[in-house]
Short mmCIF file of C-alpha atoms and ligand atoms in Angstrom, two decimals:
data_model
loop_
_atom_site.label_atom_id
_atom_site.label_comp_id
_atom_site.label_asym_id
_atom_site.label_seq_id
_atom_site.Cartn_x
_atom_site.Cartn_y
_atom_site.Cartn_z
CA UNK A 23 -35.37 -35.03 -8.16
CA UNK A 24 -31.58 -35.52 -8.21
CA UNK A 25 -29.94 -33.75 -5.25
CA UNK A 26 -27.13 -31.38 -6.24
CA UNK A 27 -23.93 -32.27 -4.43
CA UNK A 28 -21.89 -29.23 -3.55
CA UNK A 29 -18.09 -29.58 -3.70
CA UNK A 30 -16.29 -28.59 -0.49
CA UNK A 31 -13.83 -25.66 -0.45
CA UNK A 32 -10.81 -27.76 -1.47
CA UNK A 33 -12.75 -29.52 -4.21
CA UNK A 34 -13.99 -26.14 -5.48
CA UNK A 35 -10.44 -24.80 -5.71
CA UNK A 36 -9.26 -27.96 -7.48
CA UNK A 37 -12.22 -27.88 -9.90
CA UNK A 38 -11.39 -24.28 -10.75
CA UNK A 39 -7.73 -25.23 -11.20
CA UNK A 40 -8.60 -28.17 -13.48
CA UNK A 41 -10.95 -26.04 -15.58
CA UNK A 42 -8.22 -23.47 -16.18
CA UNK A 43 -5.39 -26.01 -16.53
CA UNK A 44 -7.30 -27.68 -19.39
CA UNK A 45 -7.05 -24.41 -21.30
CA UNK A 46 -3.23 -24.31 -21.05
CA UNK A 47 -0.70 -26.24 -23.15
CA UNK A 48 1.38 -27.53 -20.25
CA UNK A 49 2.23 -31.24 -19.93
CA UNK A 50 0.08 -33.32 -17.56
CA UNK A 51 3.00 -34.12 -15.25
CA UNK A 52 3.84 -30.45 -14.84
CA UNK A 53 0.21 -29.55 -14.12
CA UNK A 54 -0.01 -32.38 -11.56
CA UNK A 55 3.08 -31.03 -9.81
CA UNK A 56 1.62 -27.51 -9.73
CA UNK A 57 -1.73 -28.81 -8.43
CA UNK A 58 -0.68 -30.95 -5.45
CA UNK A 59 0.40 -29.87 -1.96
CA UNK A 60 4.15 -30.45 -1.51
CA UNK A 61 4.35 -30.78 2.31
CA UNK A 62 1.62 -31.36 4.87
CA UNK A 63 2.33 -31.16 8.58
CA UNK A 64 -0.54 -32.09 10.84
CA UNK A 65 0.15 -31.80 14.57
CA UNK A 66 -1.59 -32.35 17.91
CA UNK A 67 0.07 -30.65 20.84
CA UNK A 68 -0.87 -30.33 24.51
CA UNK A 69 -1.38 -26.99 26.26
CA UNK A 70 -1.85 -26.75 30.01
CA UNK A 71 -4.55 -24.41 31.30
CA UNK A 72 -4.65 -24.45 35.11
CA UNK A 73 -4.61 -28.14 36.07
CA UNK A 74 -6.07 -29.31 32.77
CA UNK A 75 -4.39 -30.23 29.53
CA UNK A 76 -6.04 -29.53 26.21
CA UNK A 77 -4.83 -31.20 23.02
CA UNK A 78 -4.90 -28.78 20.10
CA UNK A 79 -5.16 -29.89 16.46
CA UNK A 80 -3.20 -27.72 14.03
CA UNK A 81 -1.64 -27.63 10.55
CA UNK A 82 1.02 -26.01 8.44
CA UNK A 83 0.80 -26.87 4.77
CA UNK A 84 3.25 -25.81 2.08
CA UNK A 85 1.51 -26.09 -1.24
CA UNK A 86 4.38 -25.24 -3.55
CA UNK A 87 8.15 -25.22 -3.23
CA UNK A 88 8.76 -23.76 -6.70
CA UNK A 89 9.95 -20.63 -4.88
CA UNK A 90 11.33 -20.13 -1.38
CA UNK A 91 10.33 -19.17 1.18
CA UNK A 92 6.75 -20.32 1.20
CA UNK A 93 4.25 -17.81 2.55
CA UNK A 94 0.74 -17.76 3.96
CA UNK A 95 -1.37 -16.75 6.93
CA UNK A 96 -2.28 -18.60 10.09
CA UNK A 97 -5.98 -19.07 10.79
CA UNK A 98 -7.56 -19.63 14.19
CA UNK A 99 -10.99 -21.15 13.64
CA UNK A 100 -13.04 -24.07 14.90
CA UNK A 101 -13.74 -25.01 11.25
CA UNK A 102 -10.06 -25.66 10.44
CA UNK A 103 -9.45 -29.00 8.72
CA UNK A 104 -6.66 -30.43 6.60
CA UNK A 105 -8.62 -29.87 3.39
CA UNK A 106 -9.45 -26.28 4.32
CA UNK A 107 -5.78 -25.47 4.94
CA UNK A 108 -4.79 -27.30 1.72
CA UNK A 109 -7.25 -25.15 -0.25
CA UNK A 110 -5.95 -21.95 1.37
CA UNK A 111 -2.31 -22.95 0.78
CA UNK A 112 -3.03 -23.68 -2.89
CA UNK A 113 -4.71 -20.29 -3.30
CA UNK A 114 -1.57 -18.69 -1.82
CA UNK A 115 0.62 -20.21 -4.56
CA UNK A 116 -1.55 -18.76 -7.30
CA UNK A 117 -2.04 -15.46 -5.46
CA UNK A 118 1.72 -14.91 -5.09
CA UNK A 119 2.30 -15.76 -8.76
CA UNK A 120 -0.46 -13.36 -9.90
CA UNK A 121 1.00 -10.37 -8.07
CA UNK A 122 4.63 -11.31 -8.80
CA UNK A 123 5.56 -11.91 -5.18
CA UNK A 124 8.43 -14.44 -5.21
CA UNK A 125 7.06 -16.98 -2.74
CA UNK A 126 5.57 -20.46 -2.83
CA UNK A 127 2.14 -20.83 -1.22
CA UNK A 128 1.51 -22.06 2.33
CA UNK A 129 -1.08 -21.78 5.09
CA UNK A 130 -1.46 -22.58 8.76
CA UNK A 131 -4.52 -23.45 10.77
CA UNK A 132 -5.21 -23.97 14.47
CA UNK A 133 -8.54 -25.64 15.19
CA UNK A 134 -9.86 -23.45 18.00
CA UNK A 135 -12.67 -20.98 18.51
CA UNK A 136 -10.41 -18.06 19.40
CA UNK A 137 -13.32 -16.17 21.00
CA UNK A 138 -13.53 -18.81 23.77
CA UNK A 139 -9.96 -18.34 25.03
CA UNK A 140 -8.40 -15.61 27.18
CA UNK A 141 -5.47 -13.58 25.83
CA UNK A 142 -3.07 -15.57 28.05
CA UNK A 143 -4.42 -18.86 26.71
CA UNK A 144 -4.15 -17.65 23.11
CA UNK A 145 -0.56 -16.65 23.77
CA UNK A 146 0.24 -20.12 25.13
CA UNK A 147 -1.35 -21.80 22.09
CA UNK A 148 0.41 -19.49 19.61
CA UNK A 149 3.83 -19.96 21.23
CA UNK A 150 3.44 -23.74 21.42
CA UNK A 151 2.31 -23.89 17.78
CA UNK A 152 5.41 -21.87 16.82
CA UNK A 153 7.67 -24.30 18.70
CA UNK A 154 6.10 -27.18 16.75
CA UNK A 155 6.85 -25.33 13.49
CA UNK A 156 10.46 -24.70 14.57
CA UNK A 157 10.97 -28.35 15.55
CA UNK A 158 9.92 -29.56 12.12
CA UNK A 159 11.61 -26.78 10.13
CA UNK A 160 8.33 -25.25 9.00
CA UNK A 161 9.23 -21.64 9.81
CA UNK A 162 12.12 -19.29 9.05
CA UNK A 163 12.84 -16.22 6.89
CA UNK A 164 14.15 -18.37 4.04
CA UNK A 165 11.89 -21.39 4.63
CA UNK A 166 8.29 -20.50 5.44
CA UNK A 167 6.96 -17.12 6.61
CA UNK A 168 3.49 -16.97 8.25
CA UNK A 169 1.23 -13.90 8.46
CA UNK A 170 -2.20 -13.05 9.93
CA UNK A 171 -5.42 -14.55 8.64
CA UNK A 172 -8.90 -15.12 10.04
CA UNK A 173 -8.80 -14.96 13.86
CA UNK A 174 -5.20 -13.73 14.11
CA UNK A 175 -3.50 -10.34 13.87
CA UNK A 176 -0.33 -8.41 14.73
CA UNK A 177 -0.48 -9.54 18.39
CA UNK A 178 -0.15 -13.22 17.43
CA UNK A 179 2.60 -12.38 14.92
CA UNK A 180 4.57 -10.63 17.71
CA UNK A 181 4.32 -13.79 19.87
CA UNK A 182 5.51 -15.90 16.94
CA UNK A 183 8.52 -13.64 16.37
CA UNK A 184 9.43 -13.60 20.05
CA UNK A 185 9.26 -17.41 20.26
CA UNK A 186 11.25 -17.87 17.05
CA UNK A 187 13.95 -15.46 18.26
CA UNK A 188 14.34 -17.38 21.50
CA UNK A 189 15.44 -20.40 19.48
CA UNK A 190 17.28 -18.59 16.66
CA UNK A 191 19.07 -15.97 18.71
CA UNK A 192 22.08 -15.63 16.40
CA UNK A 193 20.13 -15.58 13.14
CA UNK A 194 20.65 -12.10 11.68
CA UNK A 195 17.45 -12.13 9.61
CA UNK A 196 15.28 -13.74 12.29
CA UNK A 197 12.73 -10.89 12.26
CA UNK A 198 11.81 -11.92 8.72
CA UNK A 199 10.39 -15.22 10.02
CA UNK A 200 6.85 -13.79 10.14
CA UNK A 201 5.02 -10.75 8.68
CA UNK A 202 2.08 -8.67 9.82
CA UNK A 203 4.00 -7.77 13.00
CA UNK A 204 3.34 -4.56 14.95
CA UNK A 205 5.23 -1.62 13.43
CA UNK A 206 7.24 -1.19 16.64
CA UNK A 207 8.37 -4.81 16.38
CA UNK A 208 9.80 -4.84 12.88
CA UNK A 209 6.48 -4.59 11.10
CA UNK A 210 5.68 -2.20 8.27
CA UNK A 211 3.29 0.71 8.08
CA UNK A 212 0.23 -0.12 6.02
CA UNK A 213 0.19 -3.92 6.57
CA UNK A 214 -2.95 -4.01 8.74
CA UNK A 215 -5.04 -2.18 6.14
CA UNK A 216 -3.32 -3.82 3.14
CA UNK A 217 -5.83 -6.53 2.23
CA UNK A 218 -8.84 -4.20 2.45
CA UNK A 219 -6.98 -1.46 0.59
CA UNK A 220 -6.05 -3.94 -2.15
CA UNK A 221 -9.69 -5.00 -2.39
CA UNK A 222 -10.62 -1.34 -2.89
CA UNK A 223 -8.00 -0.83 -5.63
CA UNK A 224 -9.21 -3.98 -7.45
CA UNK A 225 -12.89 -2.99 -7.34
CA UNK A 226 -12.10 0.57 -8.37
CA UNK A 227 -10.09 -0.64 -11.37
CA UNK A 228 -12.85 -2.97 -12.57
CA UNK A 229 -15.37 -0.16 -12.29
CA UNK A 230 -13.18 2.01 -14.53
CA UNK A 231 -13.59 -0.44 -17.46
CA UNK A 232 -16.29 1.17 -19.60
CA UNK A 233 -17.02 -1.93 -21.71
CA UNK A 234 -17.52 -4.17 -18.67
CA UNK A 235 -19.71 -1.63 -16.89
CA UNK A 236 -21.84 -1.09 -19.97
CA UNK A 237 -22.41 -4.85 -20.22
CA UNK A 238 -23.84 -4.99 -16.68
CA UNK A 239 -25.72 -1.71 -16.89
CA UNK A 240 -23.52 0.39 -14.61
CA UNK A 241 -21.89 3.74 -15.26
CA UNK A 242 -18.09 3.69 -14.91
CA UNK A 243 -16.53 4.82 -11.62
CA UNK A 244 -16.86 3.71 -8.00
CA UNK A 245 -18.34 6.98 -6.63
CA UNK A 246 -21.96 6.51 -5.55
CA UNK A 247 -21.98 2.74 -6.17
CA UNK A 248 -23.81 0.73 -3.51
CA UNK A 249 -21.89 -1.91 -1.58
CA UNK A 250 -22.85 -4.68 0.87
CA UNK A 251 -20.15 -6.37 2.94
CA UNK A 252 -20.20 -9.62 4.94
CA UNK A 253 -17.75 -9.70 7.87
CA UNK A 254 -16.61 -6.59 9.73
CA UNK A 255 -13.19 -7.92 10.72
CA UNK A 256 -9.82 -6.81 9.43
CA UNK A 257 -10.51 -7.15 5.69
CA UNK A 258 -14.18 -6.13 5.76
CA UNK A 259 -13.71 -3.03 7.91
CA UNK A 260 -10.83 -1.61 5.83
CA UNK A 261 -12.62 -2.43 2.56
CA UNK A 262 -15.68 -0.56 3.85
CA UNK A 263 -13.89 2.48 5.26
CA UNK A 264 -11.44 2.98 2.35
CA UNK A 265 -14.17 2.45 -0.31
CA UNK A 266 -16.24 5.11 1.45
CA UNK A 267 -13.50 7.60 2.30
CA UNK A 268 -11.37 7.39 -0.83
CA UNK A 269 -13.85 6.10 -3.43
CA UNK A 270 -17.08 7.71 -2.19
CA UNK A 271 -18.88 4.35 -2.47
CA UNK A 272 -22.12 4.02 -0.52
CA UNK A 273 -21.99 1.19 2.02
CA UNK A 274 -25.65 0.17 2.47
CA UNK A 275 -25.31 -3.20 4.22
CA UNK A 276 -22.84 -4.81 6.65
CA UNK A 277 -23.36 -8.36 7.89
CA UNK A 278 -21.94 -10.02 10.99
CA UNK A 279 -22.78 -13.23 12.88
CA UNK A 280 -25.71 -11.62 14.65
CA UNK A 281 -27.37 -9.99 11.63
CA UNK A 282 -27.09 -7.38 8.89
CA UNK A 283 -27.19 -3.62 9.40
CA UNK A 284 -29.03 -2.14 6.43
CA UNK A 285 -29.34 1.54 5.59
CA UNK A 286 -30.19 2.54 1.98
CA UNK A 287 -28.87 6.06 2.67
CA UNK A 288 -25.44 4.74 3.63
CA UNK A 289 -24.02 3.39 6.89
CA UNK A 290 -21.61 5.45 8.98
CA UNK A 291 -18.84 2.83 8.75
CA UNK A 292 -16.51 4.26 11.40
CA UNK A 293 -19.36 4.48 13.91
CA UNK A 294 -20.36 0.86 13.23
CA UNK A 295 -16.74 -0.32 13.59
CA UNK A 296 -16.51 1.44 16.99
CA UNK A 297 -19.92 0.08 18.00
CA UNK A 298 -18.83 -3.50 17.17
CA UNK A 299 -15.57 -3.01 19.05
CA UNK A 300 -17.40 -1.90 22.21
CA UNK A 301 -20.33 -4.32 22.03
CA UNK A 302 -18.85 -7.34 20.22
CA UNK A 303 -21.82 -7.36 17.82
CA UNK A 304 -23.60 -5.17 15.27
CA UNK A 305 -27.16 -5.67 16.52
CA UNK A 306 -28.46 -2.66 18.40
CA UNK A 307 -26.50 -0.21 16.21
CA UNK A 308 -28.71 2.86 15.92
CA UNK A 309 -27.61 3.88 12.39
CA UNK A 310 -29.58 1.27 10.40
CA UNK A 311 -32.20 -1.44 10.36
CA UNK A 312 -31.26 -4.93 11.62
CA UNK A 313 -32.02 -7.80 9.21
CA UNK A 314 -31.95 -11.08 11.11
CA UNK A 315 -32.13 -13.72 8.33
CA UNK A 316 -28.90 -15.66 7.69
CA UNK A 317 -28.85 -14.85 3.97
CA UNK A 318 -30.44 -11.39 4.13
CA UNK A 319 -27.14 -9.70 3.33
CA UNK A 320 -26.89 -11.32 -0.06
CA UNK A 321 -30.50 -10.54 -1.03
CA UNK A 322 -29.97 -6.77 -0.75
CA UNK A 323 -30.12 -5.05 -4.14
CA UNK A 324 -26.73 -3.42 -4.61
CA UNK A 325 -24.00 -2.89 -7.19
CA UNK A 326 -21.18 -4.69 -5.36
CA UNK A 327 -21.41 -7.58 -2.91
CA UNK A 328 -18.26 -8.14 -0.84
CA UNK A 329 -18.02 -11.41 1.11
CA UNK A 330 -15.20 -10.79 3.63
CA UNK A 331 -15.77 -13.53 6.23
CA UNK A 332 -15.16 -17.22 5.47
CA UNK A 333 -15.36 -19.68 2.57
CA UNK A 334 -18.48 -21.14 0.94
CA UNK A 335 -20.88 -18.48 2.24
CA UNK A 336 -22.40 -18.18 -1.25
CA UNK A 337 -23.41 -21.67 -2.32
CA UNK A 338 -25.86 -23.39 -4.59
CA UNK A 339 -28.57 -23.13 -1.92
CA UNK A 340 -28.55 -19.33 -1.71
CA UNK A 341 -26.83 -18.06 -4.89
CA UNK A 342 -30.20 -17.43 -6.57
CA UNK A 343 -30.91 -14.70 -4.02
CA UNK A 344 -27.96 -12.55 -5.13
CA UNK A 345 -29.11 -9.23 -6.63
CA UNK A 346 -25.70 -7.61 -7.04
CA UNK A 347 -23.97 -6.97 -10.37
CA UNK A 348 -20.47 -7.61 -9.08
CA UNK A 349 -19.20 -10.03 -6.43
CA UNK A 350 -15.84 -8.94 -5.03
CA UNK A 351 -14.25 -11.88 -3.18
CA UNK A 352 -12.40 -10.26 -0.29
CA UNK A 353 -12.52 -13.56 1.65
CA UNK A 354 -10.86 -16.74 0.42
CA UNK A 355 -13.25 -19.07 -1.38
CA UNK A 356 -16.58 -17.40 -0.50
CA UNK A 357 -18.29 -18.62 -3.70
CA UNK A 358 -18.47 -22.37 -4.33
CA UNK A 359 -17.70 -23.66 -7.84
CA UNK A 360 -21.34 -24.69 -8.39
CA UNK A 361 -22.67 -21.32 -7.22
CA UNK A 362 -20.22 -19.59 -9.52
CA UNK A 363 -21.63 -21.40 -12.58
CA UNK A 364 -25.08 -20.07 -11.72
CA UNK A 365 -23.90 -16.52 -10.97
CA UNK A 366 -21.86 -16.24 -14.17
CA UNK A 367 -24.93 -17.36 -16.17
CA UNK A 368 -26.81 -14.46 -14.58
CA UNK A 369 -24.14 -12.11 -15.98
CA UNK A 370 -22.62 -11.25 -12.61
CA UNK A 371 -18.92 -10.33 -12.67
CA UNK A 372 -16.84 -12.11 -10.02
CA UNK A 373 -13.50 -10.66 -8.99
CA UNK A 374 -11.73 -13.77 -7.64
CA UNK A 375 -10.13 -14.10 -4.19
CA UNK A 376 -6.69 -15.07 -5.44
CA UNK A 377 -6.43 -11.67 -7.12
CA UNK A 378 -8.61 -9.42 -5.03
CA UNK A 379 -7.28 -10.17 -1.55
CA UNK A 380 -3.62 -10.34 -2.64
CA UNK A 381 -2.91 -6.94 -1.03
CA UNK A 382 -2.06 -8.62 2.26
CA UNK A 383 0.67 -10.83 0.86
CA UNK A 384 1.96 -7.98 -1.30
CA UNK A 385 2.61 -5.76 1.70
CA UNK A 386 3.88 -8.78 3.65
CA UNK A 387 6.47 -9.09 0.87
CA UNK A 388 7.44 -5.44 1.43
CA UNK A 389 7.73 -6.13 5.18
CA UNK A 390 9.92 -9.17 4.57
CA UNK A 391 12.17 -7.11 2.25
CA UNK A 392 12.38 -4.40 4.92
CA UNK A 393 13.36 -7.03 7.51
CA UNK A 394 16.07 -8.52 5.27
CA UNK A 395 17.48 -5.09 4.38
CA UNK A 396 17.29 -3.96 8.02
CA UNK A 397 16.12 -0.54 6.89
CA UNK A 398 12.87 1.39 6.68
CA UNK A 399 11.59 2.29 3.21
CA UNK A 400 12.13 5.98 2.44
CA UNK A 401 15.06 6.44 4.81
CA UNK A 402 17.65 6.88 2.05
CA UNK A 403 15.74 8.95 -0.49
CA UNK A 404 12.95 10.92 1.22
CA UNK A 405 15.04 14.04 2.00
CA UNK A 406 17.00 13.76 -1.23
CA UNK A 407 13.76 13.79 -3.25
CA UNK A 408 12.35 16.66 -1.19
CA UNK A 409 15.47 18.76 -1.79
CA UNK A 410 15.53 17.98 -5.52
CA UNK A 411 11.83 18.89 -5.82
CA UNK A 412 12.38 22.08 -3.84
CA UNK A 413 15.23 23.13 -6.14
CA UNK A 414 12.92 22.57 -9.11
CA UNK A 415 10.06 24.63 -7.62
CA UNK A 416 12.51 27.41 -6.68
CA UNK A 417 13.84 27.44 -10.24
CA UNK A 418 10.31 27.67 -11.70
CA UNK A 419 9.54 30.57 -9.31
CA UNK A 420 12.74 32.33 -10.40
CA UNK A 421 12.12 31.82 -14.13
CA UNK A 422 8.43 32.82 -14.06
CA UNK A 423 8.68 35.45 -11.37
CA UNK A 424 5.59 33.93 -9.74
CA UNK A 425 5.39 32.59 -6.19
CA UNK A 426 4.05 29.08 -5.45
CA UNK A 427 1.81 29.08 -2.35
CA UNK A 428 3.16 27.48 0.84
CA UNK A 429 0.53 24.71 0.68
CA UNK A 430 1.31 23.89 -2.97
CA UNK A 431 5.04 23.96 -2.27
CA UNK A 432 4.57 21.41 0.49
CA UNK A 433 2.53 19.20 -1.84
CA UNK A 434 4.96 19.47 -4.78
CA UNK A 435 8.12 18.82 -2.77
CA UNK A 436 6.96 16.00 -0.49
CA UNK A 437 9.24 12.94 -0.40
CA UNK A 438 7.80 9.47 0.16
CA UNK A 439 7.46 8.15 3.71
CA UNK A 440 7.19 4.42 4.34
CA UNK A 441 3.38 4.52 4.31
CA UNK A 442 3.31 6.47 1.00
CA UNK A 443 5.70 4.03 -0.63
CA UNK A 444 3.82 0.97 0.66
CA UNK A 445 0.49 2.30 -0.64
CA UNK A 446 2.03 3.26 -3.95
CA UNK A 447 3.65 -0.18 -4.34
CA UNK A 448 0.39 -1.88 -3.44
CA UNK A 449 -1.64 0.20 -5.91
CA UNK A 450 0.87 -0.48 -8.69
CA UNK A 451 0.76 -4.22 -7.91
CA UNK A 452 -3.05 -4.47 -7.85
CA UNK A 453 -3.50 -2.47 -11.06
CA UNK A 454 -0.79 -4.37 -12.90
CA UNK A 455 -2.21 -7.74 -11.91
CA UNK A 456 -5.75 -6.66 -12.84
CA UNK A 457 -4.69 -5.74 -16.37
CA UNK A 458 -2.61 -8.91 -16.78
CA UNK A 459 -5.67 -10.99 -15.88
CA UNK A 460 -7.98 -8.90 -18.05
CA UNK A 461 -5.60 -9.27 -20.95
CA UNK A 462 -5.81 -13.09 -20.65
CA UNK A 463 -9.61 -12.89 -20.39
CA UNK A 464 -9.91 -10.71 -23.49
CA UNK A 465 -7.32 -12.57 -25.57
CA UNK A 466 -8.45 -16.16 -24.90
CA UNK A 467 -11.69 -17.03 -26.70
CA UNK A 468 -12.75 -19.76 -24.27
CA UNK A 469 -12.11 -17.69 -21.16
CA UNK A 470 -15.12 -15.65 -20.09
CA UNK A 471 -14.50 -15.01 -16.42
CA UNK A 472 -11.85 -13.44 -14.21
CA UNK A 473 -11.22 -16.57 -12.11
CA UNK A 474 -10.30 -18.77 -15.07
CA UNK A 475 -8.14 -15.96 -16.48
CA UNK A 476 -6.40 -15.48 -13.13
CA UNK A 477 -5.72 -19.21 -12.79
CA UNK A 478 -4.29 -19.41 -16.33
CA UNK A 479 -2.04 -16.42 -15.68
CA UNK A 480 -0.82 -17.90 -12.38
CA UNK A 481 -0.36 -21.45 -13.75
CA UNK A 482 1.72 -20.08 -16.65
CA UNK A 483 4.00 -18.25 -14.22
CA UNK A 484 4.50 -21.23 -11.87
CA UNK A 485 5.05 -23.51 -14.89
CA UNK A 486 7.65 -21.03 -16.17
CA UNK A 487 9.53 -21.31 -12.87
CA UNK A 488 9.59 -25.10 -13.00
CA UNK A 489 10.80 -25.04 -16.61
CA UNK A 490 13.57 -22.57 -15.71
CA UNK A 491 14.74 -25.04 -13.06
CA UNK A 492 15.00 -27.64 -15.82
CA UNK A 493 12.69 -30.00 -13.93
CA UNK A 494 10.08 -29.99 -16.68
CA UNK A 495 11.87 -29.03 -19.89
P1 NAD B 527 -11.16 -11.46 10.91
O1 NAD B 527 -11.15 -12.55 11.90
O2 NAD B 527 -10.43 -10.19 11.21
O3 NAD B 527 -12.66 -11.03 10.54
C1 NAD B 527 -13.65 -11.88 10.03
C2 NAD B 527 -15.02 -11.32 10.45
O4 NAD B 527 -16.03 -12.09 9.80
C3 NAD B 527 -15.27 -11.42 11.96
O5 NAD B 527 -15.69 -10.15 12.42
C4 NAD B 527 -16.36 -12.48 12.09
O6 NAD B 527 -17.22 -12.26 13.18
C5 NAD B 527 -17.07 -12.33 10.75
N1 NAD B 527 -17.80 -13.54 10.32
C6 NAD B 527 -17.38 -14.81 10.32
N2 NAD B 527 -18.34 -15.63 9.83
C7 NAD B 527 -19.37 -14.84 9.51
C8 NAD B 527 -20.65 -15.09 8.96
N3 NAD B 527 -21.05 -16.31 8.63
N4 NAD B 527 -21.48 -14.04 8.76
C9 NAD B 527 -21.09 -12.78 9.06
N5 NAD B 527 -19.88 -12.48 9.58
C10 NAD B 527 -19.04 -13.49 9.81
O7 NAD B 527 -10.63 -12.13 9.56
P2 NAD B 527 -9.97 -11.40 8.31
O8 NAD B 527 -8.50 -11.37 8.51
O9 NAD B 527 -10.71 -10.15 8.01
O10 NAD B 527 -10.25 -12.50 7.18
C11 NAD B 527 -11.48 -12.56 6.48
C12 NAD B 527 -11.27 -13.33 5.18
O11 NAD B 527 -10.27 -12.66 4.40
C13 NAD B 527 -10.79 -14.78 5.34
O12 NAD B 527 -11.34 -15.55 4.31
C14 NAD B 527 -9.30 -14.66 5.14
O13 NAD B 527 -8.73 -15.89 4.71
C15 NAD B 527 -9.24 -13.61 4.06
N6 NAD B 527 -7.95 -12.92 3.96
C16 NAD B 527 -7.43 -12.24 5.02
C17 NAD B 527 -6.21 -11.57 4.87
C18 NAD B 527 -5.61 -10.73 5.98
O14 NAD B 527 -4.63 -10.03 5.72
N7 NAD B 527 -6.16 -10.72 7.18
C19 NAD B 527 -5.51 -11.65 3.67
C20 NAD B 527 -6.07 -12.35 2.61
C21 NAD B 527 -7.29 -12.97 2.77
#
């Protein structure tokens, strides 16, 4: 029997791009320019731990310069390779275009198992990596702006900012050189939760579409729908907790490295997050049964399966086991191109990564704007709006002779704080992008899935930018 050869992550992304590009009318040269990575910086730098030196392999790849700055997270993982970072950088270009964030795509990767290093060692590596980026002009608020990704968070972003500032001490917009920073260090409220919250908004919007739900035998609405999540890190934990708390979804399975916690009556997500924080694992958690098989998480019968760990976790070897009706790609590239063919034939709806996890870059954009404007969102208009609303409520009371309760008055007059505005901007962005993609899917006869529709939408926007520049008339 002929053995099926699975494309790697980069090849999967390129195959998906080619499939969608063939359905557009753009010239070959223009599509080639959109497809290829524009700048690749591979580095090896030494870091001294005690008396020993360790040479660290790392990357920063800018996929597209059609807009500046370029933007994309930094990943700390032992699986980092040039092709992995190229794939992630390419996805960033299309992600930014889909959600109308005016950046080119980029990504960084440091090939380390971050769990094996102390905090001091991680700080040394992060600072040295930043110096390498500065030396080659691969970082700066108008050049290339990193953010957190797998294995990194606000702590690493704070180190990056501090290192950058040491070298760019007179640069007025220096704090915009990186996003995902702690709020106290020029970050923005709502960034840490942003990717998971965006995932929730995307899933909720799909579930509102009566025609799509009817086709897969589900009733519309997220409330009561069963969900299984792989990866209880930043993205997975916020997706789980927000889907439960705001959408009333039932989280019945959560998978980590050491196994899957399964509870058909619903897992207490907050308790599991705290348990993992204290114990570094999910096994032993008293609120569910532990499934030990590597692929057990994807065999659980559920409505929505959410891979939120790493790429290629659903592949041709295990895709047949999937019993979900929807796969919501919170991670980047969790479904290989070959597995996708099989899953689509089974009638499963796949919400693609480049759309679904775009909440992170959307709020990073808000943070960058905040940094460039040197002012918190809501500072100028919060009180003004509250006073205007209060005048209106007072007028209604006077005209009707009826009193509005204190609680209702508070609700009706509230002005937007930074967190309210960030969430509102994120929701607007995710809903808008969903309907743009759905419109392409419904309008184009040959387009039957959300990934192809998303790629076409993104390619058209990037192509439009190049044509505006007059490079490809
Ligand atoms: P993270 O490091 O915070 O968490 C990832 C979690 O997945 C960890 O708890 C890890 O133990 C777990 N994990 C890894 N491999 C696993 C496996 N095989 N089985 C079960 N669990 C596994 O990372 P994150 O920031 O949540 O990123 C997760 C994914 O989301 C990545 O693909 C990343 O590129 C993507 N993403 C992240 C952001 C962001 O803002 N952080 C934005 C967009 C996309």
